[in-house]
CSV table of C-alpha atoms in Angstrom, one decimal:
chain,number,residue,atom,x,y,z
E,1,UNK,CA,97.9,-1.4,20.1
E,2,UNK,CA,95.0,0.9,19.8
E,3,UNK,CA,92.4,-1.6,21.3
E,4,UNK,CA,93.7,-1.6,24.6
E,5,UNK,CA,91.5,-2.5,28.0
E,6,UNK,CA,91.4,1.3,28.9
E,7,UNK,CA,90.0,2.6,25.3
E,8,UNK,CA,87.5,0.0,25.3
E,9,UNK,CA,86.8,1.2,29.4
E,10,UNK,CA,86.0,4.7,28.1
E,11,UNK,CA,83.9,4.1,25.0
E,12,UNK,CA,82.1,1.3,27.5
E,13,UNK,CA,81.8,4.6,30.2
E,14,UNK,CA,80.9,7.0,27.5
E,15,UNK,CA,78.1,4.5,26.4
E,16,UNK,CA,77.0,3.7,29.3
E,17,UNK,CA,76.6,7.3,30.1
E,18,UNK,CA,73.9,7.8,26.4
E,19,UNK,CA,72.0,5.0,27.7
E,20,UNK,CA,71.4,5.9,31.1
E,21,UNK,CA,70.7,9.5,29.5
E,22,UNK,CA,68.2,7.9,27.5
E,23,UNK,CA,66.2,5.9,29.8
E,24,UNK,CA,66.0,8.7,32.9
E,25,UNK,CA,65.9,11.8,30.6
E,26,UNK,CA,64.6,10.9,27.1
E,27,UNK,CA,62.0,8.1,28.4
E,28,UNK,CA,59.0,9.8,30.2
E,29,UNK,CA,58.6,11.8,26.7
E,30,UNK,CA,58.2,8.6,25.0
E,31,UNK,CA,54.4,7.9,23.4
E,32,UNK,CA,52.2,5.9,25.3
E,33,UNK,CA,49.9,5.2,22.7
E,34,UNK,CA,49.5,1.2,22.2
E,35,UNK,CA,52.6,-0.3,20.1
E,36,UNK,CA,51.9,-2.2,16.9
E,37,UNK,CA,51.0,-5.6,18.5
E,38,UNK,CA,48.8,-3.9,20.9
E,39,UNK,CA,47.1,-1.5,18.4
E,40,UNK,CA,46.6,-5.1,16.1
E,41,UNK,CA,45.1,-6.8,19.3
E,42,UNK,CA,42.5,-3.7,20.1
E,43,UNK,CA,41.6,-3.5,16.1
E,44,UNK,CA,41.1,-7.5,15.2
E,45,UNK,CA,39.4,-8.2,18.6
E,46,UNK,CA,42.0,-10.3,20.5
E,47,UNK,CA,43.4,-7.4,23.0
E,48,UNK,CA,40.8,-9.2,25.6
E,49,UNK,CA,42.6,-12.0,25.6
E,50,UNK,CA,45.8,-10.5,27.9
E,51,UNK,CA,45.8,-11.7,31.1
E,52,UNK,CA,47.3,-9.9,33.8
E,53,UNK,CA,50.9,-10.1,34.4
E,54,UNK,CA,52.3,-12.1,37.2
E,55,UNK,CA,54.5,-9.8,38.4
E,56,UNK,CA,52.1,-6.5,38.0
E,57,UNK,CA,52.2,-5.6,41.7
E,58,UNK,CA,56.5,-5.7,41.5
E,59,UNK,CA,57.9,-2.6,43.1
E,60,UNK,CA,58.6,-1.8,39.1
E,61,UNK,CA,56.1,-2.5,37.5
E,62,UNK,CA,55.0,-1.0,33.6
E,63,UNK,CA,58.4,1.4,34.1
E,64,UNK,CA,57.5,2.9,37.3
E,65,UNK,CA,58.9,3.0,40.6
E,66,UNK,CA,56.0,2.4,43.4
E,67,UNK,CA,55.6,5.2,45.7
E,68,UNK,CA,56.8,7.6,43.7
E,69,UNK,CA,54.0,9.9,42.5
E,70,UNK,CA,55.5,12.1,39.9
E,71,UNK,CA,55.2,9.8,36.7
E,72,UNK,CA,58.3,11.3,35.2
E,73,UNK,CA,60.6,10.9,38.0
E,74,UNK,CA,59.1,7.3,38.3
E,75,UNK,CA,59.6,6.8,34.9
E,76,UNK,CA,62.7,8.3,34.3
E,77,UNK,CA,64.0,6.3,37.9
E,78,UNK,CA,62.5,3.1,36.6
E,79,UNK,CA,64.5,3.7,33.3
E,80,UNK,CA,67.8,4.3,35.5
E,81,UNK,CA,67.3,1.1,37.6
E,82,UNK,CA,66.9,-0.8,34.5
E,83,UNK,CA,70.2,-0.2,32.8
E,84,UNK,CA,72.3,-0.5,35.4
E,85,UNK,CA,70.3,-4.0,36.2
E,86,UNK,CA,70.9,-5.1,32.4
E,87,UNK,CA,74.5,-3.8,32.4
E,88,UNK,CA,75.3,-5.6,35.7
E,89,UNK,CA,73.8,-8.7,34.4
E,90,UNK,CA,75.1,-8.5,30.9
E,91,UNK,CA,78.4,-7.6,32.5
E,92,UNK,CA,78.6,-10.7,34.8
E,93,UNK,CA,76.9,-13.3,31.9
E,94,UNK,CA,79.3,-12.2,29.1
E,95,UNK,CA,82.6,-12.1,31.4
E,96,UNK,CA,81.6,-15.7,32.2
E,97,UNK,CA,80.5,-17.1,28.7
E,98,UNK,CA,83.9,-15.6,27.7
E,99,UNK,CA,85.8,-17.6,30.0
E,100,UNK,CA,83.2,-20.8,29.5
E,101,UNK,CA,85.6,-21.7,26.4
E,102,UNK,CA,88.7,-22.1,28.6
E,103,UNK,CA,87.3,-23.8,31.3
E,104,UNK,CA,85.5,-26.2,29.1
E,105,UNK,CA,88.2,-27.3,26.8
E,106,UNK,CA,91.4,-26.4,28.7
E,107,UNK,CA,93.7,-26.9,25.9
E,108,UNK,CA,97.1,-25.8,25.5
E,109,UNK,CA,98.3,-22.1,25.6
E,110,UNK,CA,94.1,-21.1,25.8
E,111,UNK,CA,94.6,-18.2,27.5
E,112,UNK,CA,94.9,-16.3,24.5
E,113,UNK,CA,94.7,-15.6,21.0
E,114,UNK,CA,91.5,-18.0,20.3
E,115,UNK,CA,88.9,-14.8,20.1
E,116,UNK,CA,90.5,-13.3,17.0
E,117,UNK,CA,90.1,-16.4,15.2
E,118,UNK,CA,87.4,-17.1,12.5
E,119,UNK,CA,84.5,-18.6,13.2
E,120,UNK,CA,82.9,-15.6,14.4
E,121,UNK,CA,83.0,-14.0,11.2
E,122,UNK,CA,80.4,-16.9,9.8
E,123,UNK,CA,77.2,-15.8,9.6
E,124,UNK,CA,74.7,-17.9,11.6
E,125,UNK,CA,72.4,-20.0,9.7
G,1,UNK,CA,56.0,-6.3,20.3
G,2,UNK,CA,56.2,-8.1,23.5
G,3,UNK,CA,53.4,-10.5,23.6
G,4,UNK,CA,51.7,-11.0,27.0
G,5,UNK,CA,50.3,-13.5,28.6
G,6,UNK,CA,47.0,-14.9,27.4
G,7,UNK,CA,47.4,-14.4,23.5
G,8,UNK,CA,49.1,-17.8,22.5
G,9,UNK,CA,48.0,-21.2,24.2
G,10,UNK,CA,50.5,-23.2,26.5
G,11,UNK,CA,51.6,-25.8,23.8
G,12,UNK,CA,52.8,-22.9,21.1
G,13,UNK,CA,54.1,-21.2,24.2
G,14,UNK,CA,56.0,-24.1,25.8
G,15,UNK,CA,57.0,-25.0,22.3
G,16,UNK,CA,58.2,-21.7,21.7
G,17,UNK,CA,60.0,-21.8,25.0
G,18,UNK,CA,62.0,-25.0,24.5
G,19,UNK,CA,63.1,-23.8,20.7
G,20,UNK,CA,64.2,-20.9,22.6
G,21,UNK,CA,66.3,-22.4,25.4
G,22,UNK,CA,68.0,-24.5,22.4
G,23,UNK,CA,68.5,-21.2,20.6
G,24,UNK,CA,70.6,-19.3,23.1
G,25,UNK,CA,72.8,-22.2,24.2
G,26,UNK,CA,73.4,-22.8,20.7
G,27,UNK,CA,74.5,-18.8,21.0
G,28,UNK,CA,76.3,-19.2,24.3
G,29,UNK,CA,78.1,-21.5,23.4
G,30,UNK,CA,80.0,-19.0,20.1
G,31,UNK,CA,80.3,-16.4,22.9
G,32,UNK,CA,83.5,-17.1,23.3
G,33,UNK,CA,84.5,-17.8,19.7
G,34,UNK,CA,82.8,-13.8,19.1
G,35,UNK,CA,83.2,-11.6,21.7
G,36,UNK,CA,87.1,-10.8,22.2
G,37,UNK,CA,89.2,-10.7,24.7
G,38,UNK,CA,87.8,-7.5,27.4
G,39,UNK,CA,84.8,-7.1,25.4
G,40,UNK,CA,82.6,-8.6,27.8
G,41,UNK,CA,81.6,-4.9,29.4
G,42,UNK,CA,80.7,-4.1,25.4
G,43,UNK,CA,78.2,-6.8,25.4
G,44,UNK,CA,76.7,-5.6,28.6
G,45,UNK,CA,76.5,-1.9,27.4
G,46,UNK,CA,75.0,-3.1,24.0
G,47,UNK,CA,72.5,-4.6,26.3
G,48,UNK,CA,71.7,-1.5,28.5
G,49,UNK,CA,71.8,0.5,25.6
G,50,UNK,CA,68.9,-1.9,23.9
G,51,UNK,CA,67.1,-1.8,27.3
G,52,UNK,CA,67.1,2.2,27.1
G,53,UNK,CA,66.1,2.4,23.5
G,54,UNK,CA,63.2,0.1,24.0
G,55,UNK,CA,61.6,2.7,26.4
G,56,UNK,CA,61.3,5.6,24.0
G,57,UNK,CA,58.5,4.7,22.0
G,58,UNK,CA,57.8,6.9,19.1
G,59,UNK,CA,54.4,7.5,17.3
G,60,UNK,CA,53.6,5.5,14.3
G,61,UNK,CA,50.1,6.5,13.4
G,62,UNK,CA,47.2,8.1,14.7
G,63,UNK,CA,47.4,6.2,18.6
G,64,UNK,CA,50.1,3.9,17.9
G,65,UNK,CA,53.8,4.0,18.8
G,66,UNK,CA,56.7,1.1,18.3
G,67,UNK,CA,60.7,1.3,19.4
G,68,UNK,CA,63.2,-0.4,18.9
G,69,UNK,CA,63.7,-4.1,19.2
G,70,UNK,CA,67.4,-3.9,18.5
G,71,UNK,CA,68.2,-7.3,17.8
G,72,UNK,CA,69.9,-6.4,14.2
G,73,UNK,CA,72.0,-3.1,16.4
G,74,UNK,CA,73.2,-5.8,18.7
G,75,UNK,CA,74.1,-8.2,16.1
G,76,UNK,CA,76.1,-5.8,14.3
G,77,UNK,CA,77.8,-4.4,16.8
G,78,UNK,CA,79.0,-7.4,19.2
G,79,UNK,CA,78.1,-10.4,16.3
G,80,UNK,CA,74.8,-12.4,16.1
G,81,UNK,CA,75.1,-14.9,18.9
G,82,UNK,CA,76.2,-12.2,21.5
G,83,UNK,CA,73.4,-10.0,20.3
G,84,UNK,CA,70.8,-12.8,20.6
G,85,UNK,CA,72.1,-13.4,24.1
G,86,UNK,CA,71.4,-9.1,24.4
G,87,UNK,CA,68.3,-9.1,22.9
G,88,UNK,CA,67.4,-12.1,25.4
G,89,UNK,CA,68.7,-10.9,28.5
G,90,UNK,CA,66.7,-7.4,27.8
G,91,UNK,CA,63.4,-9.7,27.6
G,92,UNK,CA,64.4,-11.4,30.8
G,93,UNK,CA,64.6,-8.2,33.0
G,94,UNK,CA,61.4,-6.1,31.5
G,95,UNK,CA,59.5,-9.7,32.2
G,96,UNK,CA,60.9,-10.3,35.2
G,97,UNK,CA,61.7,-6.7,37.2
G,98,UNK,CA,59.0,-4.4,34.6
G,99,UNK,CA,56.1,-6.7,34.1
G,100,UNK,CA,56.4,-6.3,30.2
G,101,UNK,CA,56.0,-9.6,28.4
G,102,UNK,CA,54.3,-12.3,30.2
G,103,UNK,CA,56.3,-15.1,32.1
G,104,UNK,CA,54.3,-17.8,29.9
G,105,UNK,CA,55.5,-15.7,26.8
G,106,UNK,CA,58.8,-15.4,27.6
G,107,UNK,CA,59.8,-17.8,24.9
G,108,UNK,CA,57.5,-16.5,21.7
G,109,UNK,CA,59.5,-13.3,22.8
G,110,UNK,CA,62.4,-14.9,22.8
G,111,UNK,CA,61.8,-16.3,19.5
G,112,UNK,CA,60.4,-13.1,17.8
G,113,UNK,CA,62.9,-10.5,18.8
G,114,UNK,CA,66.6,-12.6,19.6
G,115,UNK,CA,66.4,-15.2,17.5
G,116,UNK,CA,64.4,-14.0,14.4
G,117,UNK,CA,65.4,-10.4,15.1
G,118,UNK,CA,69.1,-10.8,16.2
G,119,UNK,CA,70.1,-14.4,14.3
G,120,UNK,CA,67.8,-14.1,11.3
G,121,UNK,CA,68.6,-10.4,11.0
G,122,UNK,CA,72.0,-10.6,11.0
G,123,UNK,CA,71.5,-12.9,7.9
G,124,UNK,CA,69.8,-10.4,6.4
G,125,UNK,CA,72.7,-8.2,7.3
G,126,UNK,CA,75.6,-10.2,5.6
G,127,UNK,CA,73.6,-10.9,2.9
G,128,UNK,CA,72.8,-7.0,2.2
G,129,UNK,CA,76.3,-6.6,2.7
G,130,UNK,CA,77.7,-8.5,-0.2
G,131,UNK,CA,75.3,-6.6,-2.5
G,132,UNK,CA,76.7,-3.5,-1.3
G,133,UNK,CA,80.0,-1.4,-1.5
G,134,UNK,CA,82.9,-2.8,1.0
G,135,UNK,CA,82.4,0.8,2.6
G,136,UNK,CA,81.8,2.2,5.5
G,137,UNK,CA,78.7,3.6,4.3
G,138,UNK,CA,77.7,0.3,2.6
G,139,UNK,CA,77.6,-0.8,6.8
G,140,UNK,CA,75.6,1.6,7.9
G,141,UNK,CA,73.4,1.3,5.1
G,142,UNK,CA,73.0,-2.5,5.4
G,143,UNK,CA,72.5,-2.2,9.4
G,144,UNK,CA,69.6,0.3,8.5
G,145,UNK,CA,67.9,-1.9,6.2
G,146,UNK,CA,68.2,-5.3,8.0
G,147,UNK,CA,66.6,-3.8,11.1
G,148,UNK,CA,63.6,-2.5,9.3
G,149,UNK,CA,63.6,-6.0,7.9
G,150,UNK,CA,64.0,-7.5,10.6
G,151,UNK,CA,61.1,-6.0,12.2
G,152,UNK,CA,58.9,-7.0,9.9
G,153,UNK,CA,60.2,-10.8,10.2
G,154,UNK,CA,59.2,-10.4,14.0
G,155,UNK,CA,55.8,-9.5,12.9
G,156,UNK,CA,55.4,-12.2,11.1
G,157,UNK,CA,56.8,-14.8,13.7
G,158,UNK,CA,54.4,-13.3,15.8
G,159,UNK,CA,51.7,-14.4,13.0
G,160,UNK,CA,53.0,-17.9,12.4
G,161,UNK,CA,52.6,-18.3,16.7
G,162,UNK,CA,49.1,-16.9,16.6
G,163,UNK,CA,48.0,-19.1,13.7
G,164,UNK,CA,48.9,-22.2,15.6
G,165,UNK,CA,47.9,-21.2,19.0
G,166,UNK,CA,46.0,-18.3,19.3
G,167,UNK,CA,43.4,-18.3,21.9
G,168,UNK,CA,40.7,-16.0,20.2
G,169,UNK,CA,39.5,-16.7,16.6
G,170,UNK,CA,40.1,-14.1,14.4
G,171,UNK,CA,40.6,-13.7,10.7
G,172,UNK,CA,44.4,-14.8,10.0
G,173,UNK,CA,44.4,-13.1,7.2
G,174,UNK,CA,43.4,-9.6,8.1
G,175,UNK,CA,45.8,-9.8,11.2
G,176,UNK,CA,48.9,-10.9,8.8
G,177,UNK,CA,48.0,-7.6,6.8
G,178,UNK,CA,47.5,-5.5,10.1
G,179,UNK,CA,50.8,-6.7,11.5
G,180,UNK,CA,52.8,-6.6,8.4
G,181,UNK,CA,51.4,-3.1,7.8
G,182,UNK,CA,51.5,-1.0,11.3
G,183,UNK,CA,55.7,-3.2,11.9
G,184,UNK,CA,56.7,-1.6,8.3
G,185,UNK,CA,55.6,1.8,9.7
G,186,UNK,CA,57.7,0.8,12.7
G,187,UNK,CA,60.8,-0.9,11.0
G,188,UNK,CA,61.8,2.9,9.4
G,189,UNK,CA,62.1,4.3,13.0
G,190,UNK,CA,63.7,1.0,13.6
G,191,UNK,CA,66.2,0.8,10.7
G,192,UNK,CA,67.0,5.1,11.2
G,193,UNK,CA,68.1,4.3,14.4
G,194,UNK,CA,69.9,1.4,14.1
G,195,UNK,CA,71.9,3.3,11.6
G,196,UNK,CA,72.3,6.3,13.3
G,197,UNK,CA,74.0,4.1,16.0
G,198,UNK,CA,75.8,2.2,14.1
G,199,UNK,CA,77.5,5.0,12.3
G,200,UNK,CA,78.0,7.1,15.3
G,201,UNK,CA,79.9,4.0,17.0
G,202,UNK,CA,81.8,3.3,12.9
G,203,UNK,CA,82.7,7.5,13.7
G,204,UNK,CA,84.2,6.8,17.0
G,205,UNK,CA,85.5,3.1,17.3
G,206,UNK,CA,84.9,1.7,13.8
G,207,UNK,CA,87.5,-1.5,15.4
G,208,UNK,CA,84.3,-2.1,18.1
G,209,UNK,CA,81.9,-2.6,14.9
G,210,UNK,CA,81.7,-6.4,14.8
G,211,UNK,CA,80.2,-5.8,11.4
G,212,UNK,CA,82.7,-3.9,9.6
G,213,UNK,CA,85.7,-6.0,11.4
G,214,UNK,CA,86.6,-7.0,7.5
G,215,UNK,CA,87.1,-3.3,6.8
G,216,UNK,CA,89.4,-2.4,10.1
G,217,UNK,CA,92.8,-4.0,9.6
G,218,UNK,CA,94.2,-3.1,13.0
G,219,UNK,CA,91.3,-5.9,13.7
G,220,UNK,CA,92.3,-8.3,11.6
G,221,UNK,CA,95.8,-9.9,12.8
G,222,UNK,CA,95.4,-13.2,14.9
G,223,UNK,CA,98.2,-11.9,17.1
G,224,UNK,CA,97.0,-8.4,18.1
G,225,UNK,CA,95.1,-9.6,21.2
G,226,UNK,CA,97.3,-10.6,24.1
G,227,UNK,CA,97.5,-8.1,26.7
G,228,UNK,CA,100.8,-7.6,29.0
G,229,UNK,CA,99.0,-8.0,32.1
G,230,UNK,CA,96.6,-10.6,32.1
C-alpha cells in the first residue's frame, strides 16, 4: 500500500515546512495596500464605519508580535506563530471529528473501512 | 475580504452567525464520511497552509492588494466539508489571536469565505469538472477556475449582507460593480494559485487530491484502508 501513515507523515512534514516558509519568510514582502473590500469601503464612503477590533491591543495584533520593533521579524514571527497555532488546532479538531463517527454510532466492525466509502464523493448542495 | 466590525448591523450579523453555526455542523458532521483514515494532520496542514497564503497579499491595482481566500484549494484538496471546516477555523484564529475580522463579523466571514467559498465553490468545481477532460490537467484547470469564481461569489455575498444590513447608506449599485470589479482582478491571483498548488500536490501525491480521487485507482478500492497497527 502506497498510502501508508509514514508517506502521508512526510508530505504532511514537507508541507508543513512551505507553509511556515511562507508565513516567516515570504509574508513581510506582502503589499500592504488596502485589499479589495477595504479599497471598496475608502472609494464608496463606508470605510468610517469600522469600528475598532476587540482584540486590537492582543499581544498579536494586525500580524505583529508586540515588542518586537523590527516589523519584518514581527511580521514574519507573527506569521510563524500562526501556523503552528492553525496546524495544532486543525490537528486536534480533525483527529476528533474523525473519530466523532465511531463514537457516535458505535456499530459493528467501525473501526475501519467506513472512510473509503461514497458519500464523500457527493458534491455538497 | 474579511469584514470588520461596524460594516453590517447586529441582525444580518447574528443572522449571518446562526446560518453559519448550522453550516459547519452540517460539515462536521461528513468529516468523518471525507477525511480518511490518518488524514486528520492533512486537514490541519491544508489549514496552516491557508493561514500562510492569506498573509501574502499581492497588488491588484494602483493601492490595492487581495490573497487568497482558499476555500476552493481546501475543498479540492481534503473535500468540501473539511475545507469549509479549514476555511473556518483560519477565520477563527486571525479573529481571535490577529485581530483581523471583527468578533461581531465572525459569521458574514464565515459565510462569505467557508461556506460560499469552500461549499459553493466546490460546486462550481464538480460542475466545471464534468465539462472538462477526465485529466489530470482537466483538475488543475477546474481548481483554477472555481477559485477565481469563487471569489467573486464572496464578493457578492458580501453585497447581499450589506444590502440588508449595512450601517452607512451608499449607492448599492455602484458598490456591487466596485466589488464585483476590484474581486475579479483578485480571483486570477486567486485561481493561479490555487492551481499552482493543486498541481504541485497532483505532481507529488496525486492519491492526497480529494478532487481527482476518481482518476487515482490505488484510491479507489473500499478495502485499501486498514492499517496493521491500529
Amino acid at each position: 500500500m502506497r498510502t501508508s501513515r509514514s508517506t502521508v507523515g512526510m508530505f504532511v512534514i514537507g508541507g508543513l515546512l512551505v507553509a511556515l516558509g511562507l508565513a516567516v519568510f515570504a509574508s513581510p514582502y506582502a503589499s500592504s495596500s488596502p485589499d479589495g473590500l477595504e479599497r471598496v469601503a475608502i472609494d464608496r464612503g463606508f470605510a468610517e464605519a469600522a469600528s475598532d477590533h476587540a482584540l486590537a491591543d492582543s499581544p498579536l495584533a494586525d500580524y505583529g508580535v508586540r515588542g518586537i520593533d523590527d516589523p519584518r521579524l514581527s511580521t514574519g514571527l507573527s506569521g510563524l506563530v500562526g501556523v503552528l497555532i492553525t496546524f495544532g488546532i486543525g490537528l486536534v479538531l480533525f483527529g476528533l471529528l474523525r473519530r466523532s463517527r465511531e463514537l457516535g454510532r458505535g456499530g459493528p466492525s467501525s473501526r475501519d473501512g467506513a472512510s473509503a466509502s461514497a458519500p464523500g464523493a457527493s458534491a455538497p448542495a | 475580504m474579511h469584514i470588520p466590525d461596524g460594516f453590517i448591523n447586529a441582525p444580518v450579523s447574528i443572522a449571518a452567525g446562526a446560518a453559519s453555526l448550522g453550516a459547519l455542523a452540517a460539515s462536521a458532521r461528513r468529516v468523518s464520511e471525507e477525511l480518511a483514515e490518518r488524514a486528520a494532520p492533512l486537514a490541519g496542514l491544508v489549514a496552516a497552509f491557508v493561514f500562510a497564503a492569506q498573509m501574502l497579499n499581492f497588488p491588484v491595482a494602483a493601492g490595492t492588494s487581495g490573497h487568497l481566500l482558499g476555500g476552493v484549494l481546501a475543498a479540492v484538496l481534503v473535500g468540501p466539508w473539511t475545507g469549509a471546516i479549514c476555511i473556518a477555523l483560519v477565520l477563527f484564529v486571525q479573529a481571535l489571536v490577529f485581530a483581523d475580522g471583527g468578533l461581531s463579523a465572525l459569521g458574514l466571514n464565515v459565510v462569505n469565505m467557508a461556506v460560499i467559498g469552500a461549499l459553493g465553490g466546490y460546486v462550481v468545481f464538480r460542475a466545471l469538472r464534468g465539462a472538462l477532460p477526465r485529466t489530470r490537467s482537466g483538475v488543475v484547470v477546474a481548481s483554477g477556475v472555481a477559485a477565481g469564481i469563487s471569489v467573486v461569489l464572496a464578493a457578492i455575498g458580501f453585497w447581499v449582507e450589506y444590502a440588508l444590513g449595512g450601517t452607512v447608506g451608499v449607492d448599492l449599485g455602484t458598490v456591487f460593480g466596485a466589488m464585483v470589479g476590484v474581486h475579479l482582478l483578485i480571483g486570477i491571483g486567486e485561481g493561479v494559485i490555487t492551481a499552482l498548488t493543486v498541481g504541485a500536490v497532483m505532481s507529488v501525491r496525486p492519491d492526497l487530491v480529494h478532487g481527482a480521487r476518481d482518476l487515482v485507482p490505488s484510491a479507489a478500492p473500499a478495502r485499501s484502508g486498514a492499517p496493521s497497527g491500529g
